[in-house]
């Protein structure tokens, strides 16, 4: 791996972070706060939130089997996807490599930051070859993006290939494990200490059932997290979100129950889809959705919209011709979809 100093943009490396009022007295106990020009009335909303979300991180760390210093919290994974571009990639000079097809935000953020995006096509089983990804890199490649389980295909990416990639690339490898709660493959998050150039993304939006609060996580070595903390908006996670996250973290077993229910529903849905004359194939999935190859995805999609049922039409995505991506809902929602398709 290159040194962090070589990987980080020079302006970010030399950046003096904004020092907020609440940062500067640390180490002392205080009970009169006249430092931040807040209004003393309208509690509890009058006070700025903890800029480093230490209470949330303390509760999250043991659940995720990482140290609090290895955690960055963002306004959704969206912020954790955008920040690496702003920290590592000089606009107009640097580039990133990613698998294709995959989650759309990696490319959107590359385009916004004026960073060249180099997609490398997966094989017919939606798998990567580490060699092919490495062959697409050059001396200006700062980041390689891998999503596992991948979206929209749903499958885990081969773990040995991911390890090979992380071990051989001299820049940053980001593994988006947004759906890893639904998978039995050992998450790369557990290998953080072995790979100082790896960042792993998780989210509260999927298995944790908290998409509305906008809370995403990046796990990485302490030096990288420190750089993220320097570049992020000082108060990027508001108090309502921090408090709701603490609520959710009190009951991780509830998440396990949801996951078990959704996995049972998933196999029921897949079996039922296989019986539909308009369904040609279901791809293997390790997530809370599946990709279905239909005889005519656009027609089926339009028909379902007419009935008020929305699935994701992925037919215009590479390697996904005539594919619909179907999220697993409640038993009732799933039954509505099935009965509509049976009447098709
Ligand atoms: C849904 C999803 C996320 C979550 O994004 P948030 O901004 O945290 O809601 C992240 N990565 C992938 C691949 C996803 O599909």
mmCIF file of C-alpha atoms and ligand atoms in Angstrom:
data_model
loop_
_atom_site.group_PDB
_atom_site.id
_atom_site.type_symbol
_atom_site.label_atom_id
_atom_site.label_comp_id
_atom_site.label_asym_id
_atom_site.label_seq_id
_atom_site.Cartn_x
_atom_site.Cartn_y
_atom_site.Cartn_z
ATOM 1 C CA UNK A 1 0.000 0.000 0.000
ATOM 2 C CA UNK A 2 1.128 3.550 -0.752
ATOM 3 C CA UNK A 3 1.483 5.821 2.282
ATOM 4 C CA UNK A 4 -1.640 7.751 3.264
ATOM 5 C CA UNK A 5 0.218 10.950 2.482
ATOM 6 C CA UNK A 6 0.660 9.765 -1.115
ATOM 7 C CA UNK A 7 -3.013 8.773 -1.386
ATOM 8 C CA UNK A 8 -4.670 11.809 0.203
ATOM 9 C CA UNK A 9 -5.122 15.012 -1.834
ATOM 10 C CA UNK A 10 -2.412 17.528 -0.848
ATOM 11 C CA UNK A 11 -4.962 20.214 0.124
ATOM 12 C CA UNK A 12 -6.768 17.738 2.399
ATOM 13 C CA UNK A 13 -3.528 16.438 3.909
ATOM 14 C CA UNK A 14 -2.564 19.975 4.945
ATOM 15 C CA UNK A 15 -6.108 20.998 5.963
ATOM 16 C CA UNK A 16 -6.588 22.513 9.406
ATOM 17 C CA UNK A 17 -10.044 21.245 10.422
ATOM 18 C CA UNK A 18 -12.736 23.668 11.604
ATOM 19 C CA UNK A 19 -12.624 23.791 15.379
ATOM 20 C CA UNK A 20 -16.150 23.983 16.798
ATOM 21 C CA UNK A 21 -16.974 25.605 20.157
ATOM 22 C CA UNK A 22 -17.713 22.192 21.702
ATOM 23 C CA UNK A 23 -14.285 20.794 20.695
ATOM 24 C CA UNK A 24 -12.166 23.274 22.546
ATOM 25 C CA UNK A 25 -12.834 22.692 26.263
ATOM 26 C CA UNK A 26 -12.565 18.892 26.206
ATOM 27 C CA UNK A 27 -11.149 17.260 29.313
ATOM 28 C CA UNK A 28 -13.133 19.497 31.670
ATOM 29 C CA UNK A 29 -16.572 19.086 33.212
ATOM 30 C CA UNK A 30 -18.853 21.956 32.270
ATOM 31 C CA UNK A 31 -22.450 22.904 33.018
ATOM 32 C CA UNK A 32 -22.761 26.491 31.783
ATOM 33 C CA UNK A 33 -22.547 26.698 28.011
ATOM 34 C CA UNK A 34 -22.145 30.250 26.730
ATOM 35 C CA UNK A 35 -19.746 29.381 23.923
ATOM 36 C CA UNK A 36 -21.743 28.492 20.827
ATOM 37 C CA UNK A 37 -24.267 31.337 20.490
ATOM 38 C CA UNK A 38 -27.133 28.900 21.012
ATOM 39 C CA UNK A 39 -30.482 29.967 22.444
ATOM 40 C CA UNK A 40 -30.693 28.793 26.093
ATOM 41 C CA UNK A 41 -34.429 28.053 25.644
ATOM 42 C CA UNK A 42 -36.274 25.347 23.687
ATOM 43 C CA UNK A 43 -34.592 22.292 25.144
ATOM 44 C CA UNK A 44 -33.481 19.759 24.037
ATOM 45 C CA UNK A 45 -33.266 21.059 20.498
ATOM 46 C CA UNK A 46 -31.372 24.243 21.344
ATOM 47 C CA UNK A 47 -27.952 22.573 21.693
ATOM 48 C CA UNK A 48 -25.622 21.474 18.899
ATOM 49 C CA UNK A 49 -25.224 17.686 18.643
ATOM 50 C CA UNK A 50 -22.019 15.779 19.459
ATOM 51 C CA UNK A 51 -19.870 16.281 16.333
ATOM 52 C CA UNK A 52 -18.180 12.869 16.764
ATOM 53 C CA UNK A 53 -21.308 10.934 17.905
ATOM 54 C CA UNK A 54 -19.280 9.209 20.648
ATOM 55 C CA UNK A 55 -22.262 7.667 22.453
ATOM 56 C CA UNK A 56 -23.600 6.083 19.257
ATOM 57 C CA UNK A 57 -20.135 4.796 18.345
ATOM 58 C CA UNK A 58 -19.621 3.312 21.832
ATOM 59 C CA UNK A 59 -22.844 1.293 21.455
ATOM 60 C CA UNK A 60 -22.216 0.407 17.828
ATOM 61 C CA UNK A 61 -18.610 -0.782 18.183
ATOM 62 C CA UNK A 62 -19.248 -4.080 20.023
ATOM 63 C CA UNK A 63 -22.186 -4.937 17.748
ATOM 64 C CA UNK A 64 -20.019 -4.427 14.670
ATOM 65 C CA UNK A 65 -16.913 -5.956 16.341
ATOM 66 C CA UNK A 66 -14.758 -2.865 15.678
ATOM 67 C CA UNK A 67 -13.201 -0.125 17.825
ATOM 68 C CA UNK A 68 -15.043 3.228 18.128
ATOM 69 C CA UNK A 69 -12.043 4.976 16.511
ATOM 70 C CA UNK A 70 -12.546 2.815 13.400
ATOM 71 C CA UNK A 71 -16.077 4.189 12.834
ATOM 72 C CA UNK A 72 -17.195 7.132 10.713
ATOM 73 C CA UNK A 73 -20.903 8.022 10.745
ATOM 74 C CA UNK A 74 -22.414 9.823 7.777
ATOM 75 C CA UNK A 75 -25.686 11.296 6.521
ATOM 76 C CA UNK A 76 -26.566 7.932 4.956
ATOM 77 C CA UNK A 77 -24.009 5.839 3.124
ATOM 78 C CA UNK A 78 -24.327 8.636 0.576
ATOM 79 C CA UNK A 79 -21.995 10.807 2.652
ATOM 80 C CA UNK A 80 -19.598 7.885 3.207
ATOM 81 C CA UNK A 81 -19.515 7.313 -0.569
ATOM 82 C CA UNK A 82 -18.887 10.979 -1.409
ATOM 83 C CA UNK A 83 -16.219 11.657 1.243
ATOM 84 C CA UNK A 84 -13.556 9.267 -0.141
ATOM 85 C CA UNK A 85 -13.703 11.152 -3.459
ATOM 86 C CA UNK A 86 -13.256 14.485 -1.691
ATOM 87 C CA UNK A 87 -10.399 13.124 0.464
ATOM 88 C CA UNK A 88 -8.433 10.990 -2.021
ATOM 89 C CA UNK A 89 -9.243 12.071 -5.593
ATOM 90 C CA UNK A 90 -7.940 15.239 -7.220
ATOM 91 C CA UNK A 91 -10.612 16.356 -9.736
ATOM 92 C CA UNK A 92 -9.573 16.007 -13.357
ATOM 93 C CA UNK A 93 -6.497 13.936 -12.435
ATOM 94 C CA UNK A 94 -7.316 10.858 -10.386
ATOM 95 C CA UNK A 95 -9.619 7.973 -11.259
ATOM 96 C CA UNK A 96 -11.492 5.115 -9.584
ATOM 97 C CA UNK A 97 -12.269 1.545 -10.723
ATOM 98 C CA UNK A 98 -15.554 -0.205 -9.944
ATOM 99 C CA UNK A 99 -17.453 -3.368 -10.782
ATOM 100 C CA UNK A 100 -20.354 -3.162 -13.259
ATOM 101 C CA UNK A 101 -23.271 -3.509 -12.813
ATOM 102 C CA UNK A 102 -23.398 -2.126 -9.283
ATOM 103 C CA UNK A 103 -24.927 0.557 -7.058
ATOM 104 C CA UNK A 104 -25.351 3.818 -8.968
ATOM 105 C CA UNK A 105 -24.088 6.259 -6.323
ATOM 106 C CA UNK A 106 -20.402 5.422 -6.848
ATOM 107 C CA UNK A 107 -20.603 6.813 -10.388
ATOM 108 C CA UNK A 108 -22.846 9.771 -9.504
ATOM 109 C CA UNK A 109 -20.356 10.902 -6.850
ATOM 110 C CA UNK A 110 -17.445 10.376 -9.263
ATOM 111 C CA UNK A 111 -19.183 12.589 -11.844
ATOM 112 C CA UNK A 112 -20.017 15.281 -9.274
ATOM 113 C CA UNK A 113 -16.398 15.350 -8.113
ATOM 114 C CA UNK A 114 -15.042 15.325 -11.696
ATOM 115 C CA UNK A 115 -13.231 12.026 -11.129
ATOM 116 C CA UNK A 116 -12.897 9.506 -13.964
ATOM 117 C CA UNK A 117 -14.974 6.351 -13.302
ATOM 118 C CA UNK A 118 -13.711 3.087 -14.809
ATOM 119 C CA UNK A 119 -16.334 0.308 -14.791
ATOM 120 C CA UNK A 120 -15.145 -3.307 -15.175
ATOM 121 C CA UNK A 121 -17.828 -5.739 -16.356
ATOM 122 C CA UNK A 122 -18.626 -8.677 -14.074
ATOM 123 C CA UNK A 123 -18.764 -12.154 -15.617
ATOM 124 C CA UNK A 124 -22.033 -13.952 -16.430
ATOM 125 C CA UNK A 125 -22.318 -15.131 -12.810
ATOM 126 C CA UNK A 126 -21.910 -11.517 -11.625
ATOM 127 C CA UNK A 127 -18.460 -12.366 -10.216
ATOM 128 C CA UNK A 128 -15.211 -10.410 -10.327
ATOM 129 C CA UNK A 129 -11.704 -11.325 -11.213
ATOM 130 C CA UNK A 130 -9.237 -9.387 -9.050
ATOM 131 C CA UNK A 131 -6.797 -9.449 -11.954
ATOM 132 C CA UNK A 132 -9.246 -7.775 -14.331
ATOM 133 C CA UNK A 133 -9.972 -4.994 -11.838
ATOM 134 C CA UNK A 134 -6.259 -4.455 -11.168
ATOM 135 C CA UNK A 135 -5.600 -4.348 -14.924
ATOM 136 C CA UNK A 136 -7.959 -1.345 -15.167
ATOM 137 C CA UNK A 137 -5.941 0.661 -12.623
ATOM 138 C CA UNK A 138 -3.012 2.989 -13.294
ATOM 139 C CA UNK A 139 -0.811 5.233 -11.160
ATOM 140 C CA UNK A 140 -3.710 7.714 -10.715
ATOM 141 C CA UNK A 141 -6.233 5.138 -9.488
ATOM 142 C CA UNK A 142 -7.011 5.965 -5.866
ATOM 143 C CA UNK A 143 -10.047 3.779 -5.122
ATOM 144 C CA UNK A 144 -11.533 0.428 -6.194
ATOM 145 C CA UNK A 145 -15.269 -0.016 -5.422
ATOM 146 C CA UNK A 146 -16.727 -3.441 -4.658
ATOM 147 C CA UNK A 147 -20.278 -4.054 -3.435
ATOM 148 C CA UNK A 148 -20.987 -7.386 -1.691
ATOM 149 C CA UNK A 149 -23.712 -8.597 -1.666
ATOM 150 C CA UNK A 150 -23.921 -6.645 -4.894
ATOM 151 C CA UNK A 151 -26.815 -4.452 -5.964
ATOM 152 C CA UNK A 152 -28.704 -5.080 -8.301
ATOM 153 C CA UNK A 153 -27.570 -8.708 -8.710
ATOM 154 C CA UNK A 154 -27.934 -9.645 -5.005
ATOM 155 C CA UNK A 155 -25.041 -12.128 -4.856
ATOM 156 C CA UNK A 156 -21.973 -12.141 -2.644
ATOM 157 C CA UNK A 157 -18.752 -11.346 -4.430
ATOM 158 C CA UNK A 158 -16.224 -14.181 -4.074
ATOM 159 C CA UNK A 159 -14.386 -13.503 -0.810
ATOM 160 C CA UNK A 160 -11.032 -14.890 -1.950
ATOM 161 C CA UNK A 161 -11.052 -12.505 -4.922
ATOM 162 C CA UNK A 162 -11.871 -9.569 -2.610
ATOM 163 C CA UNK A 163 -8.961 -10.486 -0.323
ATOM 164 C CA UNK A 164 -6.656 -10.847 -3.332
ATOM 165 C CA UNK A 165 -7.742 -7.415 -4.535
ATOM 166 C CA UNK A 166 -7.239 -5.716 -1.171
ATOM 167 C CA UNK A 167 -3.844 -7.365 -0.732
ATOM 168 C CA UNK A 168 -2.546 -6.511 -4.211
ATOM 169 C CA UNK A 169 -3.851 -2.962 -4.763
ATOM 170 C CA UNK A 170 -1.662 -0.132 -3.474
ATOM 171 C CA UNK A 171 -4.587 2.310 -3.117
ATOM 172 C CA UNK A 172 -7.898 2.211 -1.215
ATOM 173 C CA UNK A 173 -10.437 -0.608 -1.663
ATOM 174 C CA UNK A 174 -13.975 0.159 -0.488
ATOM 175 C CA UNK A 175 -16.291 -2.797 0.167
ATOM 176 C CA UNK A 176 -19.958 -1.777 0.432
ATOM 177 C CA UNK A 177 -21.545 -4.362 2.725
ATOM 178 C CA UNK A 178 -24.954 -2.649 2.957
ATOM 179 C CA UNK A 179 -26.676 -6.061 2.698
ATOM 180 C CA UNK A 180 -24.232 -8.223 4.661
ATOM 181 C CA UNK A 181 -26.771 -8.745 7.502
ATOM 182 C CA UNK A 182 -28.734 -10.920 5.077
ATOM 183 C CA UNK A 183 -25.723 -12.992 4.048
ATOM 184 C CA UNK A 184 -23.955 -15.901 5.716
ATOM 185 C CA UNK A 185 -20.590 -14.979 4.172
ATOM 186 C CA UNK A 186 -18.141 -13.668 6.775
ATOM 187 C CA UNK A 187 -18.063 -9.878 6.325
ATOM 188 C CA UNK A 188 -14.818 -8.174 5.294
ATOM 189 C CA UNK A 189 -15.520 -5.784 8.178
ATOM 190 C CA UNK A 190 -14.102 -8.510 10.457
ATOM 191 C CA UNK A 191 -10.708 -8.211 8.700
ATOM 192 C CA UNK A 192 -10.257 -4.477 9.237
ATOM 193 C CA UNK A 193 -7.065 -4.822 11.271
ATOM 194 C CA UNK A 194 -5.437 -6.958 8.564
ATOM 195 C CA UNK A 195 -6.033 -4.449 5.761
ATOM 196 C CA UNK A 196 -5.106 -0.806 6.437
ATOM 197 C CA UNK A 197 -6.149 0.162 2.875
ATOM 198 C CA UNK A 198 -9.706 -1.216 3.194
ATOM 199 C CA UNK A 199 -12.852 0.752 4.013
ATOM 200 C CA UNK A 200 -16.119 -1.129 4.664
ATOM 201 C CA UNK A 201 -19.534 0.533 4.375
ATOM 202 C CA UNK A 202 -22.659 -0.452 6.340
ATOM 203 C CA UNK A 203 -26.009 1.313 6.695
ATOM 204 C CA UNK A 204 -28.991 1.665 9.026
ATOM 205 C CA UNK A 205 -31.249 1.793 5.943
ATOM 206 C CA UNK A 206 -31.688 -1.919 5.173
ATOM 207 C CA UNK A 207 -31.650 -4.705 7.819
ATOM 208 C CA UNK A 208 -31.828 -2.123 10.630
ATOM 209 C CA UNK A 209 -35.066 -0.678 9.243
ATOM 210 C CA UNK A 210 -34.045 2.977 9.658
ATOM 211 C CA UNK A 211 -33.787 4.421 6.126
ATOM 212 C CA UNK A 212 -35.635 7.565 7.267
ATOM 213 C CA UNK A 213 -33.044 8.651 9.829
ATOM 214 C CA UNK A 214 -30.212 8.760 7.222
ATOM 215 C CA UNK A 215 -27.338 7.058 8.996
ATOM 216 C CA UNK A 216 -24.515 5.309 7.184
ATOM 217 C CA UNK A 217 -21.277 3.863 8.515
ATOM 218 C CA UNK A 218 -17.737 3.611 7.210
ATOM 219 C CA UNK A 219 -15.247 1.363 9.014
ATOM 220 C CA UNK A 220 -11.560 1.803 8.391
ATOM 221 C CA UNK A 221 -8.214 2.265 10.037
ATOM 222 C CA UNK A 222 -7.972 5.116 12.544
ATOM 223 C CA UNK A 223 -5.847 7.329 10.276
ATOM 224 C CA UNK A 224 -8.400 7.233 7.459
ATOM 225 C CA UNK A 225 -11.314 7.861 9.858
ATOM 226 C CA UNK A 226 -9.439 10.858 11.245
ATOM 227 C CA UNK A 227 -9.169 12.330 7.749
ATOM 228 C CA UNK A 228 -12.920 11.772 7.164
ATOM 229 C CA UNK A 229 -13.657 13.525 10.466
ATOM 230 C CA UNK A 230 -11.569 16.486 9.394
ATOM 231 C CA UNK A 231 -13.381 16.877 6.052
ATOM 232 C CA UNK A 232 -17.023 16.160 7.016
ATOM 233 C CA UNK A 233 -19.442 18.927 8.041
ATOM 234 C CA UNK A 234 -18.864 19.540 11.754
ATOM 235 C CA UNK A 235 -22.386 18.515 12.853
ATOM 236 C CA UNK A 236 -23.209 16.033 10.084
ATOM 237 C CA UNK A 237 -25.424 13.769 12.234
ATOM 238 C CA UNK A 238 -28.296 15.606 13.928
ATOM 239 C CA UNK A 239 -29.568 14.814 17.410
ATOM 240 C CA UNK A 240 -32.848 13.245 16.306
ATOM 241 C CA UNK A 241 -30.864 10.739 14.245
ATOM 242 C CA UNK A 242 -28.312 10.044 16.989
ATOM 243 C CA UNK A 243 -31.093 9.423 19.526
ATOM 244 C CA UNK A 244 -33.055 7.176 17.190
ATOM 245 C CA UNK A 245 -29.880 5.203 16.423
ATOM 246 C CA UNK A 246 -29.335 4.690 20.164
ATOM 247 C CA UNK A 247 -32.922 3.381 20.378
ATOM 248 C CA UNK A 248 -32.325 0.935 17.515
ATOM 249 C CA UNK A 249 -29.018 -0.222 18.989
ATOM 250 C CA UNK A 250 -30.743 -1.242 22.232
ATOM 251 C CA UNK A 251 -32.369 -4.167 20.439
ATOM 252 C CA UNK A 252 -30.147 -5.809 17.816
ATOM 253 C CA UNK A 253 -32.092 -9.053 18.313
ATOM 254 C CA UNK A 254 -35.099 -7.378 16.698
ATOM 255 C CA UNK A 255 -32.944 -6.949 13.587
ATOM 256 C CA UNK A 256 -32.019 -10.649 13.660
ATOM 257 C CA UNK A 257 -35.727 -11.513 13.829
ATOM 258 C CA UNK A 258 -36.550 -9.276 10.848
ATOM 259 C CA UNK A 259 -33.712 -10.822 8.880
ATOM 260 C CA UNK A 260 -34.880 -14.388 9.604
ATOM 261 C CA UNK A 261 -38.454 -13.516 8.582
ATOM 262 C CA UNK A 262 -37.304 -11.791 5.396
ATOM 263 C CA UNK A 263 -35.076 -14.726 4.416
ATOM 264 C CA UNK A 264 -38.012 -17.138 4.813
ATOM 265 C CA UNK A 265 -40.211 -14.864 2.715
ATOM 266 C CA UNK A 266 -37.431 -14.577 0.159
ATOM 267 C CA UNK A 267 -37.304 -18.316 -0.470
ATOM 268 C CA UNK A 268 -41.107 -18.453 -0.672
ATOM 269 C CA UNK A 269 -41.089 -15.608 -3.230
ATOM 270 C CA UNK A 270 -38.333 -17.156 -5.302
ATOM 271 C CA UNK A 271 -40.153 -20.514 -5.434
ATOM 272 C CA UNK A 272 -43.358 -18.753 -6.498
ATOM 273 C CA UNK A 273 -41.587 -16.664 -9.162
ATOM 274 C CA UNK A 274 -40.058 -19.804 -10.644
ATOM 275 C CA UNK A 275 -43.613 -21.060 -11.325
ATOM 276 C CA UNK A 276 -44.582 -17.943 -13.306
ATOM 277 C CA UNK A 277 -44.639 -18.434 -17.095
ATOM 278 C CA UNK A 278 -43.348 -14.836 -17.527
ATOM 279 C CA UNK A 279 -40.277 -15.501 -15.341
ATOM 280 C CA UNK A 280 -37.290 -17.046 -17.101
ATOM 281 C CA UNK A 281 -34.739 -17.149 -14.320
ATOM 282 C CA UNK A 282 -34.020 -16.080 -10.756
ATOM 283 C CA UNK A 283 -30.415 -15.181 -9.977
ATOM 284 C CA UNK A 284 -28.780 -16.359 -6.781
ATOM 285 C CA UNK A 285 -29.184 -13.795 -3.994
ATOM 286 C CA UNK A 286 -27.610 -13.151 -0.585
ATOM 287 C CA UNK A 287 -29.638 -9.975 0.095
ATOM 288 C CA UNK A 288 -33.214 -8.873 0.916
ATOM 289 C CA UNK A 289 -34.087 -8.658 -2.778
ATOM 290 C CA UNK A 290 -33.715 -10.806 -5.867
ATOM 291 C CA UNK A 291 -33.146 -10.220 -9.539
ATOM 292 C CA UNK A 292 -35.608 -11.930 -11.872
ATOM 293 C CA UNK A 293 -35.157 -12.340 -15.620
ATOM 294 C CA UNK A 294 -38.569 -11.900 -17.224
ATOM 295 C CA UNK A 295 -39.827 -12.507 -20.745
ATOM 296 C CA UNK A 296 -40.591 -8.763 -21.035
ATOM 297 C CA UNK A 297 -39.509 -6.733 -17.989
ATOM 298 C CA UNK A 298 -40.870 -3.403 -19.258
ATOM 299 C CA UNK A 299 -44.355 -4.815 -19.902
ATOM 300 C CA UNK A 300 -44.487 -6.531 -16.516
ATOM 301 C CA UNK A 301 -43.206 -3.393 -14.804
ATOM 302 C CA UNK A 302 -45.858 -1.201 -16.482
ATOM 303 C CA UNK A 303 -48.589 -3.702 -15.626
ATOM 304 C CA UNK A 304 -47.545 -3.711 -11.951
ATOM 305 C CA UNK A 305 -47.395 0.101 -11.806
ATOM 306 C CA UNK A 306 -50.993 0.177 -13.081
ATOM 307 C CA UNK A 307 -51.889 -2.028 -10.118
ATOM 308 C CA UNK A 308 -50.048 0.265 -7.690
ATOM 309 C CA UNK A 309 -47.182 -2.186 -7.131
ATOM 310 C CA UNK A 310 -43.671 -0.823 -7.702
ATOM 311 C CA UNK A 311 -40.643 -3.027 -8.319
ATOM 312 C CA UNK A 312 -37.353 -1.858 -9.862
ATOM 313 C CA UNK A 313 -36.968 -2.194 -13.610
ATOM 314 C CA UNK A 314 -33.270 -2.859 -14.311
ATOM 315 C CA UNK A 315 -33.611 -3.795 -17.970
ATOM 316 C CA UNK A 316 -31.428 -0.916 -19.212
ATOM 317 C CA UNK A 317 -28.531 -1.850 -16.862
ATOM 318 C CA UNK A 318 -25.605 -3.834 -18.329
ATOM 319 C CA UNK A 319 -25.977 -7.643 -17.897
ATOM 320 C CA UNK A 320 -29.556 -7.076 -16.629
ATOM 321 C CA UNK A 321 -31.607 -7.092 -19.834
ATOM 322 C CA UNK A 322 -35.247 -7.904 -19.003
ATOM 323 C CA UNK A 323 -34.500 -8.004 -15.281
ATOM 324 C CA UNK A 324 -36.709 -6.777 -12.458
ATOM 325 C CA UNK A 325 -35.293 -6.279 -8.990
ATOM 326 C CA UNK A 326 -37.803 -7.244 -6.321
ATOM 327 C CA UNK A 327 -37.462 -6.246 -2.664
ATOM 328 C CA UNK A 328 -38.844 -8.651 -0.056
ATOM 329 C CA UNK A 329 -41.746 -6.963 1.749
ATOM 330 C CA UNK A 330 -44.213 -8.106 4.390
ATOM 331 C CA UNK A 331 -46.090 -11.339 3.780
ATOM 332 C CA UNK A 332 -49.137 -9.321 2.670
ATOM 333 C CA UNK A 333 -47.166 -7.110 0.298
ATOM 334 C CA UNK A 334 -45.459 -10.143 -1.208
ATOM 335 C CA UNK A 335 -48.805 -11.879 -1.666
ATOM 336 C CA UNK A 336 -50.222 -8.834 -3.464
ATOM 337 C CA UNK A 337 -47.319 -8.927 -5.904
ATOM 338 C CA UNK A 338 -47.716 -12.671 -6.482
ATOM 339 C CA UNK A 339 -51.448 -12.513 -7.028
ATOM 340 C CA UNK A 340 -51.066 -9.625 -9.498
ATOM 341 C CA UNK A 341 -48.436 -11.562 -11.445
ATOM 342 C CA UNK A 342 -50.557 -14.719 -11.468
ATOM 343 C CA UNK A 343 -53.409 -12.728 -13.065
ATOM 344 C CA UNK A 344 -51.072 -11.254 -15.683
HETATM 345 C C1 LIG B 1 -29.362 0.880 -0.188
HETATM 346 C C2 LIG B 1 -27.883 0.892 -0.340
HETATM 347 C C3 LIG B 1 -27.089 1.694 0.488
HETATM 348 C C4 LIG B 1 -27.689 2.555 1.546
HETATM 349 O O1 LIG B 1 -27.569 3.896 1.294
HETATM 350 P P1 LIG B 1 -27.988 4.922 2.461
HETATM 351 O O2 LIG B 1 -27.520 6.234 1.926
HETATM 352 O O3 LIG B 1 -27.237 4.490 3.693
HETATM 353 O O4 LIG B 1 -29.448 4.816 2.642
HETATM 354 C C5 LIG B 1 -25.721 1.637 0.328
HETATM 355 N N1 LIG B 1 -25.154 0.836 -0.591
HETATM 356 C C6 LIG B 1 -25.884 0.054 -1.381
HETATM 357 C C7 LIG B 1 -25.214 -0.833 -2.360
HETATM 358 C C8 LIG B 1 -27.269 0.066 -1.300
HETATM 359 O O5 LIG B 1 -27.995 -0.706 -2.124
#
